[in-house]
Amino acid sequence: MHTIIAKQQLSPNVTRLDVEAARIATIRHPGQFVIVRQCEGAERIPLTIADADTEKGTITLVIQAVGKSTCGLVAMEVGEAIRDISGPLGHPTEMITQGRAICVGGGVGTAVVHPMAQGLSRAGIEVTSVIGGRSKEWVIFEPELAELGEVVVCTDDGSYGRKGFVTDAVKERLDAGGIDVVYAVGPVPMMRAVANLTRPYGVKTIVSLNPVMVDGTGMCGGCRVDVGGTTRFACVEGPEFNGHEVDFDLLADRLGTYRDFEEEASRESVNNPTSRCTGDTCRVGLTH
Ligand code: NAD
Ligand code: FES
């Protein structure tokens, strides 16, 4: 059991939970994730480890409430316990050893970019974080990223920071030169746009993919993605891949497979919000 020791609402549908998981906090690396089950028989939800505190023995999970199971998780309160947290899973982020990096975070993906920026900064890399949200209230992890280097905030409506998508600010930095690598995490259209932007500059671009996951161990094939014309399993071979080789159309297509079921379950949980876990949602994972 993993007790929730802190809870914070980061944006209208994104919640941060700091949860006891001492072993994972000690051995995790940037880019790795866990699979969470709220109770026995519940849906398995892949979530990136957004941060960890080895002294307190806690990890930080950032959850976008988009379906029944994620709504159940964010309805949990401090003092309640999550049944299972498996991990750390996946490959750690591929770090550069010198140079300059841009870390691009779109919406809730900013929480996934945070441990990458943290790892790079700790390795002595100069990091600029470019983060975006629909409007001011959707911008997350700005203070945490500001501790690691320069932060450029973008909002679609201009209510905070620069007006426009993150790609506008990334393009300016690429034009200025001196960028060795770009890391990008966010909605599929954003990662595709960043990869298309960096390609002509020849700047290496790493994206973190969020396909449907079930077991997280390479057995079920639920998380398969196409990278460079080869099928790869994101849970054991990723979740990070070369953005210039990812088939984003296929990823978007597969992510849409369960949308109708998800919307139905989501409507149900909005009408009946509860942290009580019924264990009847053991279907597919959603996002991390
Ligand atoms: P959002 O749709 O509000 O977009 C966030 C920001 O991304 C925007 O403000 C903009 O700056 C940028 N963006 C969006 N579309 C763009 C485009 N076409 N071109 C350039 N920039 C663009 O984000 P959200 O609602 O927080 O994210 C939801 C999606 O992100 C979900 O579909 C979820 O599955 C996905 N997600 C992915 C990961 C991952 O690991 N890749 C992690 C968490 C969530
Ligand atoms: Fe089953 Fe990756 S989640 S193989």
Coordinates of C-alpha atoms and ligand atoms in Angstrom, one line a residue:
M1 CA 0.0 0.0 0.0
H2 CA 1.2 3.5 -0.9
T3 CA -0.1 6.3 1.3
I4 CA -0.8 9.7 -0.3
I5 CA 1.1 12.3 1.7
A6 CA 0.4 15.4 -0.3
K7 CA -2.2 16.5 -2.9
Q8 CA -2.2 19.6 -5.1
Q9 CA -4.5 20.8 -7.9
L10 CA -2.2 22.0 -10.6
S11 CA -4.7 22.9 -13.3
P12 CA -8.4 22.4 -13.9
N13 CA -8.0 18.7 -14.6
V14 CA -4.5 17.9 -13.5
T15 CA -3.6 16.8 -9.9
R16 CA -0.3 16.1 -8.2
L17 CA -0.1 13.3 -5.7
D18 CA 3.0 12.7 -3.6
V19 CA 2.9 9.1 -2.6
E20 CA 5.0 6.8 -0.4
A21 CA 7.2 4.5 -2.5
A22 CA 10.6 4.5 -1.0
R23 CA 12.2 1.8 -3.2
I24 CA 11.1 3.4 -6.4
A25 CA 12.2 6.9 -5.2
T26 CA 15.7 5.5 -4.7
I27 CA 16.2 3.6 -7.9
R28 CA 14.2 5.5 -10.5
H29 CA 15.8 7.5 -13.3
P30 CA 14.4 10.4 -15.4
G31 CA 12.0 9.2 -18.1
Q32 CA 10.8 6.1 -16.2
F33 CA 7.2 5.5 -15.2
V34 CA 5.1 3.3 -12.9
I35 CA 1.9 1.4 -13.3
V36 CA -0.7 2.2 -10.7
R37 CA -3.7 0.2 -9.6
Q38 CA -6.0 2.1 -7.2
C39 CA -7.4 -1.2 -5.8
E40 CA -7.4 -4.9 -6.4
G41 CA -8.7 -5.6 -10.0
A42 CA -8.7 -1.9 -11.0
E43 CA -7.5 -0.5 -14.3
R44 CA -3.7 -0.3 -14.6
I45 CA -2.7 3.3 -15.2
P46 CA 0.8 4.2 -16.5
L47 CA 2.1 7.4 -14.9
T48 CA 5.5 9.1 -15.3
I49 CA 7.5 9.6 -12.1
A50 CA 7.5 13.4 -12.3
D51 CA 9.8 13.8 -9.3
A52 CA 11.1 11.8 -6.3
D53 CA 12.3 12.6 -2.8
T54 CA 14.6 9.9 -1.5
E55 CA 14.7 11.3 2.1
K56 CA 10.9 11.3 2.4
G57 CA 10.7 8.1 0.4
T58 CA 8.1 9.5 -1.9
I59 CA 7.4 9.8 -5.7
T60 CA 5.4 12.5 -7.4
L61 CA 2.6 11.4 -9.8
V62 CA 0.8 13.9 -12.0
I63 CA -2.6 12.7 -13.2
Q64 CA -4.9 14.2 -15.8
A65 CA -8.5 13.3 -14.9
V66 CA -9.8 12.1 -18.3
G67 CA -11.6 8.8 -17.5
K68 CA -13.2 6.8 -14.8
S69 CA -10.0 5.4 -13.3
T70 CA -8.0 8.7 -13.4
C71 CA -11.0 10.5 -11.9
G72 CA -11.1 7.9 -9.1
L73 CA -7.4 8.4 -8.4
V74 CA -7.6 12.2 -8.2
A75 CA -10.6 11.9 -5.9
M76 CA -8.4 10.2 -3.3
E77 CA -7.3 12.3 -0.3
V78 CA -4.2 12.6 1.8
G79 CA -3.9 9.6 4.1
E80 CA -5.7 7.2 1.7
A81 CA -3.5 4.5 0.1
I82 CA -3.1 3.3 -3.5
R83 CA -3.0 -0.5 -3.7
D84 CA -0.2 -1.2 -6.2
I85 CA 2.6 0.9 -7.7
S86 CA 4.8 -1.2 -10.0
G87 CA 8.1 0.2 -11.3
P88 CA 10.2 1.9 -12.2
L89 CA 9.5 0.8 -15.8
G90 CA 10.8 1.8 -19.2
H91 CA 14.2 3.0 -20.3
P92 CA 15.7 6.1 -18.6
T93 CA 16.0 9.3 -20.7
E94 CA 19.0 9.3 -23.0
M95 CA 21.1 12.2 -21.7
I96 CA 23.6 14.3 -23.5
T97 CA 26.8 14.8 -21.7
Q98 CA 27.6 18.4 -22.8
G99 CA 25.9 21.2 -24.7
R100 CA 22.5 22.8 -24.6
A101 CA 19.0 21.3 -24.5
I102 CA 15.5 22.5 -25.0
C103 CA 12.8 20.7 -23.0
V104 CA 9.3 21.3 -24.5
G105 CA 6.3 20.5 -22.4
G106 CA 2.7 20.8 -23.7
G107 CA 0.0 20.9 -21.0
V108 CA 0.2 17.9 -18.7
G109 CA 3.2 16.7 -20.7
T110 CA 5.2 19.4 -18.8
A111 CA 5.1 17.1 -15.8
V112 CA 6.8 14.4 -17.9
V113 CA 9.4 16.8 -19.1
H114 CA 10.3 17.9 -15.6
P115 CA 12.4 14.9 -14.6
M116 CA 14.2 15.1 -18.0
A117 CA 15.1 18.7 -17.4
Q118 CA 16.1 17.8 -13.8
G119 CA 18.4 15.0 -15.0
L120 CA 20.0 17.2 -17.6
S121 CA 20.5 20.1 -15.3
R122 CA 22.1 17.9 -12.6
A123 CA 24.5 16.6 -15.4
G124 CA 25.6 20.2 -16.0
I125 CA 23.6 20.7 -19.3
E126 CA 22.2 24.2 -20.0
V127 CA 18.5 23.7 -20.2
T128 CA 15.8 25.9 -21.6
S129 CA 12.3 24.8 -20.9
V130 CA 9.5 25.9 -23.2
I131 CA 6.1 25.1 -21.7
G132 CA 2.6 25.7 -23.0
G133 CA -1.0 25.6 -21.9
R134 CA -4.3 26.7 -23.3
S135 CA -4.4 29.6 -20.9
K136 CA -2.7 30.7 -17.6
E137 CA -4.6 28.2 -15.4
W138 CA -3.3 25.3 -17.5
V139 CA 0.4 26.0 -17.2
I140 CA 2.0 23.6 -14.7
F141 CA 5.5 23.0 -13.2
E142 CA 6.8 26.5 -14.0
P143 CA 8.4 27.1 -10.5
E144 CA 10.0 23.6 -10.5
L145 CA 11.5 24.1 -14.0
A146 CA 12.6 27.7 -13.2
E147 CA 15.0 26.1 -10.6
L148 CA 16.7 24.2 -13.4
G149 CA 17.2 27.0 -16.0
E150 CA 15.4 29.5 -18.2
V151 CA 11.7 28.9 -18.7
V152 CA 9.6 30.3 -21.6
V153 CA 5.9 30.1 -20.9
C154 CA 3.4 30.1 -23.9
T155 CA -0.3 30.2 -23.8
D156 CA -2.7 29.7 -26.7
D157 CA -4.7 32.7 -25.8
G158 CA -1.9 35.0 -24.5
S159 CA -3.3 35.2 -21.0
Y160 CA 0.2 34.5 -19.6
G161 CA 3.7 34.5 -21.1
R162 CA 3.9 34.6 -24.8
K163 CA 0.9 34.2 -27.0
G164 CA 0.9 31.1 -29.3
F165 CA 2.0 27.5 -29.3
V166 CA 5.3 26.2 -27.9
T167 CA 6.6 25.6 -31.4
D168 CA 6.9 29.4 -32.0
A169 CA 9.3 29.8 -29.1
V170 CA 11.2 26.7 -30.0
K171 CA 11.7 28.0 -33.6
E172 CA 13.3 31.2 -32.3
R173 CA 15.8 29.2 -30.2
L174 CA 16.6 26.9 -33.1
D175 CA 17.2 30.0 -35.4
A176 CA 19.6 31.4 -32.8
G177 CA 21.6 28.2 -33.0
G178 CA 23.7 26.3 -30.5
I179 CA 21.0 23.7 -29.6
D180 CA 22.2 20.1 -29.4
V181 CA 19.0 18.2 -28.5
V182 CA 15.3 18.9 -28.1
Y183 CA 13.1 16.8 -25.7
A184 CA 9.4 17.1 -26.3
V185 CA 6.4 15.7 -24.4
G186 CA 2.8 16.6 -24.8
P187 CA -0.2 16.0 -27.0
V188 CA 0.6 14.0 -30.2
P189 CA 0.0 17.0 -32.5
M190 CA 2.5 19.0 -30.5
M191 CA 5.2 16.3 -30.6
R192 CA 4.6 15.8 -34.3
A193 CA 4.9 19.6 -34.8
V194 CA 8.1 19.8 -32.8
A195 CA 9.7 16.9 -34.7
N196 CA 8.7 18.5 -38.0
L197 CA 10.2 21.8 -36.8
T198 CA 13.6 20.4 -35.7
R199 CA 14.1 18.0 -38.7
P200 CA 15.4 20.6 -41.2
Y201 CA 17.8 22.0 -38.5
G202 CA 19.2 18.5 -38.0
V203 CA 18.7 18.7 -34.2
K204 CA 18.2 15.4 -32.4
T205 CA 14.6 15.2 -31.0
I206 CA 13.4 12.8 -28.4
V207 CA 9.7 12.4 -27.7
S208 CA 8.0 10.4 -24.9
L209 CA 5.1 8.4 -26.3
N210 CA 1.9 7.7 -24.5
P211 CA 0.2 4.7 -26.3
V212 CA -2.4 2.6 -24.5
M213 CA -0.6 0.3 -22.0
V214 CA -2.0 -2.8 -20.3
D215 CA 0.7 -4.9 -18.6
G216 CA 3.7 -2.7 -19.0
T217 CA 6.0 -5.7 -19.4
G218 CA 6.2 -6.3 -23.1
M219 CA 3.7 -9.2 -23.1
C220 CA 0.4 -7.8 -24.4
G221 CA 1.5 -5.7 -27.4
G222 CA -1.0 -2.9 -26.4
C223 CA 1.7 -0.2 -26.5
R224 CA 3.1 -1.0 -29.9
V225 CA 4.3 2.0 -31.9
D226 CA 6.0 2.4 -35.3
V227 CA 9.4 3.9 -35.1
G228 CA 11.6 4.0 -38.3
G229 CA 9.3 1.4 -39.9
T230 CA 9.8 -1.1 -37.1
T231 CA 7.2 -2.0 -34.4
R232 CA 8.5 -1.2 -31.0
F233 CA 6.9 -1.7 -27.6
A234 CA 6.8 1.6 -25.7
C235 CA 6.7 0.0 -22.3
V236 CA 9.9 -1.9 -22.5
E237 CA 11.7 -0.3 -25.4
G238 CA 10.6 3.3 -24.7
P239 CA 8.7 5.4 -23.8
E240 CA 11.2 7.7 -25.4
F241 CA 12.1 7.5 -29.1
N242 CA 13.6 9.5 -31.9
G243 CA 10.9 11.9 -32.8
H244 CA 12.0 12.1 -36.4
E245 CA 11.2 8.4 -36.9
V246 CA 7.9 8.1 -35.1
D247 CA 4.7 7.4 -37.0
F248 CA 2.5 9.9 -35.2
D249 CA -0.5 9.3 -37.4
L250 CA -0.6 5.7 -36.4
L251 CA -0.1 6.6 -32.7
A252 CA -3.0 9.1 -32.9
D253 CA -5.2 6.5 -34.6
R254 CA -4.5 3.9 -31.9
L255 CA -5.1 6.4 -29.1
G256 CA -8.5 7.1 -30.6
T257 CA -9.6 3.4 -30.5
Y258 CA -11.1 3.5 -27.0
R259 CA -12.3 7.2 -27.1
D260 CA -16.0 6.4 -27.1
F261 CA -15.7 4.0 -24.1
E262 CA -13.5 6.5 -22.3
E263 CA -16.0 9.3 -22.8
E264 CA -18.8 7.2 -21.6
A265 CA -16.9 6.2 -18.4
S266 CA -15.8 9.8 -17.9
R267 CA -19.4 11.1 -18.0
E268 CA -20.3 8.4 -15.5
S269 CA -17.5 9.5 -13.1
V270 CA -18.3 13.2 -13.5
N271 CA -21.9 12.5 -12.4
N272 CA -20.7 10.3 -9.6
P273 CA -17.3 11.4 -8.4
T274 CA -15.8 9.1 -5.8
S275 CA -12.5 7.8 -4.7
R276 CA -14.1 4.4 -3.9
C277 CA -12.5 1.9 -6.1
T278 CA -14.8 -0.7 -7.5
G279 CA -12.2 -2.7 -9.3
D280 CA -14.5 -3.1 -12.3
T281 CA -12.4 -1.1 -14.8
C282 CA -9.6 -3.5 -15.7
R283 CA -9.6 -2.6 -19.3
V284 CA -6.8 -0.5 -20.7
G285 CA -4.3 2.0 -19.5
L286 CA -4.6 5.6 -20.7
T287 CA -1.9 8.2 -20.6
H288 CA 1.2 8.9 -18.7
Ligands
NAD1 P1 -3.3 20.8 -24.7 O1 -4.1 20.2 -25.8 O2 -3.9 21.8 -23.9 O3 -1.9 21.4 -25.4 C1 -0.9 21.9 -24.6 C2 0.0 22.8 -25.4 O4 0.6 22.0 -26.4 C3 -0.6 23.9 -26.1 O5 -0.8 25.0 -25.2 C4 0.4 24.2 -27.2 O6 1.5 25.0 -26.7 C5 0.9 22.8 -27.5 N1 0.3 22.3 -28.7 C6 -0.9 21.6 -28.8 N2 -1.2 21.3 -30.0 C7 -0.1 21.8 -30.8 C8 0.2 21.8 -32.2 N3 -0.6 21.2 -33.1 N4 1.3 22.4 -32.6 C9 2.2 22.9 -31.7 N5 1.9 23.0 -30.3 C10 0.8 22.4 -29.9 O7 -2.6 19.7 -23.8 P2 -3.3 18.8 -22.7 O8 -4.8 18.8 -22.7 O9 -2.6 19.0 -21.4 O10 -2.7 17.4 -23.2 C11 -3.6 16.4 -23.4 C12 -2.9 15.3 -24.3 O11 -1.6 15.1 -24.0 C13 -3.7 14.0 -24.1 O12 -4.0 13.5 -25.3 C14 -2.6 13.1 -23.5 O13 -2.8 11.8 -23.9 C15 -1.3 13.7 -23.9 N6 -0.2 13.4 -23.0 C16 0.9 12.9 -23.6 C17 2.0 12.5 -22.7 C18 3.2 11.9 -23.3 O14 3.9 11.2 -22.5 N7 3.5 12.1 -24.5 C19 1.9 12.7 -21.4 C20 0.7 13.3 -20.9 C21 -0.3 13.6 -21.7
FES2 FE1 1.8 -4.6 -22.9 FE2 3.7 -2.8 -23.5 S1 1.9 -2.5 -22.3 S2 3.5 -4.8 -24.2

